[in-house]
Amino acid sequence: MAEAVVLKAEDICKSFGSLEVLKGITLEARNHDVISILGSSGSGKSTFLRCLNMLDPPTSGKVSVHGEEIVVKNGHPADMRQVERARQRLGMVFQQFNLWTHRTAIENVMEGPIHVLKQPKAEVKERAEALLVRVGLAERMNMYPS
């Protein structure tokens, strides 16, 4: 039996003014799939990923996460709660990922679970401490990145 479709992108197009960056990209990802997106610099890989999680909504096309289509109207997501639900199920690592310099190591680790997943701060802090211990950074948990 085939795994369920967890992410579906249909005919995704993205333009910035007259510049067409994405021209009809379609992708279907099933549970447990591992997918690589390859291309030369400037070919639209990051733009496509930003369209999938609505950091930059597509100019046209459809994105569905676990069967729920994310509605875009006038270039913006129609319902940010819907986008939040989708982002809870999608992960993305940016090309230039950086820590927030005004937050401690533990605050950086806690950011996503608190603000994206809406998990209780006390539980998140306990888990963050355990993770920092696990990777050998316990003594730096209250230090700033710089």
Short mmCIF file of N, CA and C in Angstrom, two decimals:
data_model
loop_
_atom_site.label_atom_id
_atom_site.label_comp_id
_atom_site.label_asym_id
_atom_site.label_seq_id
_atom_site.Cartn_x
_atom_site.Cartn_y
_atom_site.Cartn_z
N MET A 1 0.84 -1.18 0.00
CA MET A 1 0.00 0.00 0.00
C MET A 1 0.89 1.25 0.00
N ALA A 2 0.57 2.18 -0.87
CA ALA A 2 1.36 3.42 -0.97
C ALA A 2 1.12 4.31 0.25
N GLU A 3 2.18 4.97 0.67
CA GLU A 3 2.08 5.91 1.79
C GLU A 3 1.20 7.10 1.38
N ALA A 4 0.61 7.75 2.36
CA ALA A 4 -0.25 8.91 2.11
C ALA A 4 0.57 10.09 1.61
N VAL A 5 -0.04 10.89 0.75
CA VAL A 5 0.59 12.12 0.27
C VAL A 5 0.55 13.13 1.42
N VAL A 6 1.72 13.65 1.78
CA VAL A 6 1.78 14.62 2.88
C VAL A 6 2.03 16.04 2.39
N LEU A 7 2.58 16.16 1.19
CA LEU A 7 2.83 17.48 0.61
C LEU A 7 2.59 17.39 -0.88
N LYS A 8 1.80 18.31 -1.38
CA LYS A 8 1.50 18.32 -2.81
C LYS A 8 1.60 19.75 -3.32
N ALA A 9 2.39 19.93 -4.35
CA ALA A 9 2.51 21.23 -5.01
C ALA A 9 2.09 21.02 -6.46
N GLU A 10 1.15 21.81 -6.92
CA GLU A 10 0.63 21.65 -8.27
C GLU A 10 0.82 22.93 -9.08
N ASP A 11 1.60 22.81 -10.15
CA ASP A 11 1.76 23.90 -11.12
C ASP A 11 2.15 25.22 -10.45
N ILE A 12 3.16 25.16 -9.57
CA ILE A 12 3.60 26.34 -8.83
C ILE A 12 4.35 27.30 -9.75
N CYS A 13 3.89 28.53 -9.78
CA CYS A 13 4.55 29.60 -10.52
C CYS A 13 4.83 30.74 -9.56
N LYS A 14 5.96 31.39 -9.76
CA LYS A 14 6.31 32.55 -8.93
C LYS A 14 7.01 33.56 -9.80
N SER A 15 6.50 34.78 -9.74
CA SER A 15 7.09 35.89 -10.48
C SER A 15 7.40 37.02 -9.52
N PHE A 16 8.46 37.72 -9.83
CA PHE A 16 8.81 38.95 -9.13
C PHE A 16 8.79 40.03 -10.21
N GLY A 17 7.69 40.77 -10.26
CA GLY A 17 7.52 41.72 -11.36
C GLY A 17 7.41 40.94 -12.66
N SER A 18 8.21 41.28 -13.65
CA SER A 18 8.16 40.58 -14.94
C SER A 18 9.07 39.36 -14.98
N LEU A 19 9.84 39.13 -13.91
CA LEU A 19 10.77 38.00 -13.87
C LEU A 19 10.05 36.73 -13.39
N GLU A 20 9.91 35.76 -14.28
CA GLU A 20 9.32 34.47 -13.92
C GLU A 20 10.42 33.58 -13.33
N VAL A 21 10.30 33.26 -12.05
CA VAL A 21 11.32 32.45 -11.39
C VAL A 21 10.93 30.98 -11.41
N LEU A 22 9.67 30.69 -11.13
CA LEU A 22 9.17 29.31 -11.16
C LEU A 22 8.08 29.22 -12.22
N LYS A 23 8.15 28.17 -13.04
CA LYS A 23 7.21 28.04 -14.15
C LYS A 23 6.56 26.66 -14.13
N GLY A 24 5.56 26.49 -13.30
CA GLY A 24 4.77 25.26 -13.32
C GLY A 24 5.42 24.06 -12.66
N ILE A 25 5.96 24.23 -11.46
CA ILE A 25 6.61 23.14 -10.73
C ILE A 25 5.54 22.30 -10.02
N THR A 26 5.63 20.98 -10.19
CA THR A 26 4.72 20.06 -9.52
C THR A 26 5.54 19.04 -8.74
N LEU A 27 5.10 18.76 -7.52
CA LEU A 27 5.82 17.82 -6.65
C LEU A 27 4.81 17.15 -5.74
N GLU A 28 5.03 15.86 -5.51
CA GLU A 28 4.19 15.13 -4.57
C GLU A 28 5.12 14.35 -3.64
N ALA A 29 4.97 14.55 -2.35
CA ALA A 29 5.81 13.85 -1.36
C ALA A 29 4.92 13.00 -0.47
N ARG A 30 5.34 11.77 -0.29
CA ARG A 30 4.60 10.84 0.57
C ARG A 30 5.35 10.67 1.88
N ASN A 31 4.65 10.19 2.87
CA ASN A 31 5.25 9.94 4.17
C ASN A 31 6.52 9.09 3.99
N HIS A 32 7.58 9.49 4.63
CA HIS A 32 8.89 8.81 4.61
C HIS A 32 9.69 9.05 3.33
N ASP A 33 9.21 9.84 2.39
CA ASP A 33 10.01 10.17 1.21
C ASP A 33 11.19 11.03 1.60
N VAL A 34 12.28 10.86 0.88
CA VAL A 34 13.43 11.74 0.99
C VAL A 34 13.60 12.34 -0.40
N ILE A 35 13.54 13.65 -0.49
CA ILE A 35 13.56 14.33 -1.78
C ILE A 35 14.69 15.34 -1.79
N SER A 36 15.42 15.37 -2.89
CA SER A 36 16.47 16.38 -3.08
C SER A 36 16.03 17.30 -4.21
N ILE A 37 16.27 18.57 -4.02
CA ILE A 37 15.98 19.56 -5.06
C ILE A 37 17.32 20.13 -5.48
N LEU A 38 17.70 19.85 -6.70
CA LEU A 38 19.01 20.24 -7.21
C LEU A 38 18.87 21.26 -8.32
N GLY A 39 19.85 22.13 -8.41
CA GLY A 39 19.87 23.11 -9.49
C GLY A 39 20.99 24.11 -9.27
N SER A 40 21.31 24.82 -10.30
CA SER A 40 22.39 25.80 -10.20
C SER A 40 21.94 26.99 -9.36
N SER A 41 22.90 27.79 -8.97
CA SER A 41 22.62 28.99 -8.19
C SER A 41 21.65 29.89 -8.95
N GLY A 42 20.62 30.34 -8.27
CA GLY A 42 19.65 31.23 -8.90
C GLY A 42 18.57 30.54 -9.71
N SER A 43 18.50 29.22 -9.64
CA SER A 43 17.52 28.50 -10.46
C SER A 43 16.14 28.40 -9.83
N GLY A 44 15.99 28.84 -8.57
CA GLY A 44 14.67 28.87 -7.95
C GLY A 44 14.42 27.83 -6.87
N LYS A 45 15.45 27.11 -6.46
CA LYS A 45 15.27 26.07 -5.43
C LYS A 45 14.73 26.65 -4.13
N SER A 46 15.39 27.67 -3.63
CA SER A 46 14.95 28.29 -2.37
C SER A 46 13.60 28.97 -2.53
N THR A 47 13.37 29.58 -3.66
CA THR A 47 12.08 30.22 -3.92
C THR A 47 10.96 29.19 -3.88
N PHE A 48 11.20 28.02 -4.47
CA PHE A 48 10.20 26.96 -4.45
C PHE A 48 9.89 26.53 -3.01
N LEU A 49 10.93 26.34 -2.22
CA LEU A 49 10.72 25.96 -0.81
C LEU A 49 9.98 27.05 -0.04
N ARG A 50 10.31 28.30 -0.33
CA ARG A 50 9.62 29.41 0.34
C ARG A 50 8.15 29.47 -0.08
N CYS A 51 7.85 29.07 -1.30
CA CYS A 51 6.44 28.99 -1.74
C CYS A 51 5.71 27.87 -1.01
N LEU A 52 6.38 26.75 -0.80
CA LEU A 52 5.74 25.61 -0.13
C LEU A 52 5.31 25.95 1.29
N ASN A 53 6.15 26.74 2.01
CA ASN A 53 5.77 27.05 3.40
C ASN A 53 5.20 28.46 3.54
N MET A 54 4.88 29.09 2.42
CA MET A 54 4.20 30.38 2.37
C MET A 54 5.01 31.55 2.93
N LEU A 55 6.33 31.41 2.98
CA LEU A 55 7.15 32.59 3.28
C LEU A 55 7.07 33.55 2.11
N ASP A 56 6.96 33.02 0.91
CA ASP A 56 6.71 33.75 -0.33
C ASP A 56 5.61 33.00 -1.06
N PRO A 57 4.35 33.36 -0.89
CA PRO A 57 3.27 32.59 -1.54
C PRO A 57 3.45 32.56 -3.06
N PRO A 58 3.08 31.45 -3.68
CA PRO A 58 3.21 31.37 -5.14
C PRO A 58 2.29 32.37 -5.84
N THR A 59 2.70 32.80 -7.02
CA THR A 59 1.87 33.67 -7.84
C THR A 59 0.64 32.90 -8.32
N SER A 60 0.85 31.63 -8.64
CA SER A 60 -0.27 30.75 -9.01
C SER A 60 0.12 29.31 -8.69
N GLY A 61 -0.89 28.45 -8.70
CA GLY A 61 -0.68 27.05 -8.35
C GLY A 61 -1.25 26.74 -6.98
N LYS A 62 -1.15 25.48 -6.58
CA LYS A 62 -1.74 25.04 -5.32
C LYS A 62 -0.71 24.31 -4.47
N VAL A 63 -0.78 24.54 -3.16
CA VAL A 63 0.03 23.81 -2.18
C VAL A 63 -0.92 23.19 -1.17
N SER A 64 -0.77 21.88 -0.95
CA SER A 64 -1.58 21.18 0.04
C SER A 64 -0.66 20.44 1.00
N VAL A 65 -0.97 20.51 2.28
CA VAL A 65 -0.23 19.80 3.32
C VAL A 65 -1.21 18.87 4.02
N HIS A 66 -0.92 17.58 3.97
CA HIS A 66 -1.81 16.56 4.54
C HIS A 66 -3.24 16.73 4.05
N GLY A 67 -3.38 17.01 2.75
CA GLY A 67 -4.70 17.11 2.13
C GLY A 67 -5.41 18.43 2.28
N GLU A 68 -4.82 19.36 3.03
CA GLU A 68 -5.45 20.67 3.24
C GLU A 68 -4.78 21.70 2.33
N GLU A 69 -5.54 22.21 1.36
CA GLU A 69 -4.99 23.21 0.45
C GLU A 69 -4.84 24.54 1.17
N ILE A 70 -3.69 25.15 1.02
CA ILE A 70 -3.44 26.47 1.62
C ILE A 70 -3.97 27.51 0.64
N VAL A 71 -4.97 28.24 1.06
CA VAL A 71 -5.64 29.19 0.18
C VAL A 71 -4.85 30.49 0.13
N VAL A 72 -4.56 30.95 -1.09
CA VAL A 72 -3.86 32.22 -1.31
C VAL A 72 -4.79 33.15 -2.06
N LYS A 73 -4.96 34.36 -1.52
CA LYS A 73 -5.79 35.38 -2.18
C LYS A 73 -5.00 36.67 -2.27
N ASN A 74 -5.00 37.27 -3.43
CA ASN A 74 -4.29 38.53 -3.66
C ASN A 74 -2.82 38.45 -3.22
N GLY A 75 -2.20 37.31 -3.46
CA GLY A 75 -0.77 37.17 -3.17
C GLY A 75 -0.42 36.89 -1.73
N HIS A 76 -1.43 36.67 -0.88
CA HIS A 76 -1.18 36.41 0.54
C HIS A 76 -2.03 35.23 1.01
N PRO A 77 -1.53 34.48 1.99
CA PRO A 77 -2.36 33.41 2.55
C PRO A 77 -3.65 34.00 3.12
N ALA A 78 -4.77 33.35 2.82
CA ALA A 78 -6.07 33.85 3.29
C ALA A 78 -6.26 33.64 4.78
N ASP A 79 -5.62 32.62 5.33
CA ASP A 79 -5.82 32.27 6.74
C ASP A 79 -4.48 31.89 7.35
N MET A 80 -3.92 32.77 8.16
CA MET A 80 -2.61 32.50 8.76
C MET A 80 -2.65 31.31 9.73
N ARG A 81 -3.80 31.01 10.31
CA ARG A 81 -3.90 29.82 11.17
C ARG A 81 -3.67 28.56 10.35
N GLN A 82 -4.16 28.59 9.12
CA GLN A 82 -3.95 27.46 8.21
C GLN A 82 -2.46 27.32 7.89
N VAL A 83 -1.80 28.43 7.66
CA VAL A 83 -0.36 28.42 7.38
C VAL A 83 0.40 27.89 8.60
N GLU A 84 0.01 28.33 9.78
CA GLU A 84 0.66 27.84 11.01
C GLU A 84 0.52 26.33 11.15
N ARG A 85 -0.67 25.81 10.83
CA ARG A 85 -0.87 24.35 10.90
C ARG A 85 0.06 23.64 9.92
N ALA A 86 0.17 24.19 8.72
CA ALA A 86 1.05 23.58 7.71
C ALA A 86 2.51 23.64 8.15
N ARG A 87 2.93 24.77 8.70
CA ARG A 87 4.33 24.93 9.12
C ARG A 87 4.68 24.01 10.28
N GLN A 88 3.70 23.62 11.06
CA GLN A 88 3.96 22.68 12.14
C GLN A 88 4.33 21.31 11.59
N ARG A 89 3.98 21.06 10.34
CA ARG A 89 4.23 19.76 9.74
C ARG A 89 5.34 19.79 8.70
N LEU A 90 5.87 20.97 8.42
CA LEU A 90 6.96 21.12 7.45
C LEU A 90 8.18 21.67 8.15
N GLY A 91 9.34 21.23 7.74
CA GLY A 91 10.57 21.79 8.27
C GLY A 91 11.41 22.36 7.14
N MET A 92 12.18 23.37 7.45
CA MET A 92 13.02 24.00 6.43
C MET A 92 14.29 24.51 7.10
N VAL A 93 15.42 24.22 6.49
CA VAL A 93 16.69 24.75 6.96
C VAL A 93 17.15 25.76 5.91
N PHE A 94 17.38 26.97 6.34
CA PHE A 94 17.76 28.04 5.42
C PHE A 94 19.22 27.91 5.01
N GLN A 95 19.55 28.40 3.82
CA GLN A 95 20.93 28.36 3.35
C GLN A 95 21.84 29.11 4.31
N GLN A 96 21.41 30.25 4.76
CA GLN A 96 22.18 31.07 5.69
C GLN A 96 21.45 31.05 7.02
N PHE A 97 21.58 29.96 7.75
CA PHE A 97 20.90 29.90 9.04
C PHE A 97 21.81 30.50 10.10
N ASN A 98 21.24 31.31 10.94
CA ASN A 98 22.00 31.98 11.98
C ASN A 98 21.22 31.94 13.28
N LEU A 99 21.94 32.00 14.36
CA LEU A 99 21.31 32.11 15.66
C LEU A 99 20.95 33.58 15.90
N TRP A 100 19.93 33.81 16.70
CA TRP A 100 19.61 35.18 17.09
C TRP A 100 20.67 35.61 18.10
N THR A 101 21.39 36.67 17.78
CA THR A 101 22.49 37.10 18.64
C THR A 101 22.01 37.72 19.94
N HIS A 102 20.77 38.17 19.98
CA HIS A 102 20.22 38.78 21.19
C HIS A 102 19.55 37.75 22.10
N ARG A 103 19.68 36.47 21.78
CA ARG A 103 19.09 35.40 22.59
C ARG A 103 20.17 34.40 22.98
N THR A 104 20.00 33.81 24.16
CA THR A 104 20.95 32.81 24.63
C THR A 104 20.79 31.52 23.83
N ALA A 105 21.72 30.60 24.04
CA ALA A 105 21.65 29.32 23.34
C ALA A 105 20.32 28.62 23.61
N ILE A 106 19.92 28.59 24.88
CA ILE A 106 18.67 27.90 25.20
C ILE A 106 17.46 28.63 24.61
N GLU A 107 17.49 29.95 24.59
CA GLU A 107 16.38 30.71 23.98
C GLU A 107 16.29 30.43 22.49
N ASN A 108 17.44 30.30 21.82
CA ASN A 108 17.44 29.96 20.40
C ASN A 108 16.82 28.59 20.17
N VAL A 109 17.16 27.62 21.01
CA VAL A 109 16.61 26.27 20.87
C VAL A 109 15.11 26.25 21.14
N MET A 110 14.65 27.08 22.06
CA MET A 110 13.24 27.10 22.46
C MET A 110 12.33 27.84 21.47
N GLU A 111 12.88 28.67 20.63
CA GLU A 111 12.10 29.55 19.78
C GLU A 111 11.05 28.83 18.93
N GLY A 112 11.46 27.84 18.16
CA GLY A 112 10.53 27.14 17.28
C GLY A 112 9.39 26.43 18.00
N PRO A 113 9.72 25.59 18.98
CA PRO A 113 8.64 24.87 19.67
C PRO A 113 7.62 25.80 20.34
N ILE A 114 8.08 26.94 20.85
CA ILE A 114 7.15 27.86 21.52
C ILE A 114 6.31 28.63 20.50
N HIS A 115 6.95 29.21 19.50
CA HIS A 115 6.25 30.12 18.60
C HIS A 115 5.60 29.44 17.40
N VAL A 116 6.17 28.33 16.93
CA VAL A 116 5.58 27.65 15.78
C VAL A 116 4.67 26.52 16.24
N LEU A 117 5.15 25.70 17.15
CA LEU A 117 4.37 24.55 17.60
C LEU A 117 3.43 24.87 18.75
N LYS A 118 3.58 26.08 19.32
CA LYS A 118 2.71 26.54 20.42
C LYS A 118 2.77 25.61 21.64
N GLN A 119 3.95 25.06 21.91
CA GLN A 119 4.12 24.18 23.06
C GLN A 119 4.34 24.99 24.33
N PRO A 120 3.96 24.46 25.49
CA PRO A 120 4.13 25.17 26.76
C PRO A 120 5.60 25.45 27.06
N LYS A 121 5.87 26.67 27.50
CA LYS A 121 7.25 27.12 27.73
C LYS A 121 8.00 26.21 28.71
N ALA A 122 7.37 25.79 29.78
CA ALA A 122 8.05 24.96 30.79
C ALA A 122 8.50 23.63 30.19
N GLU A 123 7.63 23.01 29.39
CA GLU A 123 7.98 21.74 28.74
C GLU A 123 9.10 21.94 27.73
N VAL A 124 9.00 23.02 26.96
CA VAL A 124 10.01 23.31 25.94
C VAL A 124 11.37 23.55 26.60
N LYS A 125 11.38 24.29 27.69
CA LYS A 125 12.65 24.57 28.37
C LYS A 125 13.30 23.28 28.86
N GLU A 126 12.51 22.39 29.43
CA GLU A 126 13.04 21.12 29.92
C GLU A 126 13.65 20.31 28.77
N ARG A 127 12.95 20.26 27.66
CA ARG A 127 13.45 19.52 26.48
C ARG A 127 14.69 20.20 25.90
N ALA A 128 14.68 21.52 25.83
CA ALA A 128 15.83 22.26 25.30
C ALA A 128 17.07 22.02 26.15
N GLU A 129 16.91 22.03 27.46
CA GLU A 129 18.04 21.75 28.35
C GLU A 129 18.60 20.36 28.08
N ALA A 130 17.72 19.39 27.94
CA ALA A 130 18.15 18.01 27.67
C ALA A 130 18.89 17.91 26.34
N LEU A 131 18.41 18.63 25.34
CA LEU A 131 19.07 18.60 24.03
C LEU A 131 20.45 19.25 24.09
N LEU A 132 20.56 20.35 24.80
CA LEU A 132 21.86 21.01 24.92
C LEU A 132 22.85 20.13 25.69
N VAL A 133 22.38 19.43 26.70
CA VAL A 133 23.24 18.48 27.42
C VAL A 133 23.69 17.38 26.46
N ARG A 134 22.75 16.88 25.68
CA ARG A 134 23.03 15.78 24.74
C ARG A 134 24.12 16.12 23.73
N VAL A 135 24.16 17.37 23.29
CA VAL A 135 25.16 17.77 22.29
C VAL A 135 26.38 18.44 22.92
N GLY A 136 26.49 18.36 24.24
CA GLY A 136 27.68 18.87 24.92
C GLY A 136 27.72 20.38 25.10
N LEU A 137 26.58 21.03 25.11
CA LEU A 137 26.55 22.49 25.25
C LEU A 137 25.88 22.96 26.54
N ALA A 138 25.76 22.08 27.51
CA ALA A 138 25.08 22.44 28.76
C ALA A 138 25.71 23.65 29.43
N GLU A 139 27.02 23.72 29.44
CA GLU A 139 27.70 24.83 30.11
C GLU A 139 27.55 26.15 29.37
N ARG A 140 27.05 26.11 28.15
CA ARG A 140 26.88 27.33 27.36
C ARG A 140 25.42 27.71 27.17
N MET A 141 24.54 27.02 27.86
CA MET A 141 23.11 27.20 27.63
C MET A 141 22.63 28.63 27.88
N ASN A 142 23.26 29.37 28.78
CA ASN A 142 22.85 30.75 29.08
C ASN A 142 23.78 31.79 28.47
N MET A 143 24.58 31.34 27.52
CA MET A 143 25.50 32.26 26.83
C MET A 143 24.89 32.70 25.51
N TYR A 144 25.35 33.86 25.04
CA TYR A 144 24.90 34.39 23.76
C TYR A 144 25.83 33.89 22.66
N PRO A 145 25.34 33.76 21.43
CA PRO A 145 26.15 33.21 20.34
C PRO A 145 27.44 33.97 20.06
N SER A 146 27.41 35.28 20.21
CA SER A 146 28.60 36.06 19.89
C SER A 146 29.59 35.98 21.02
#
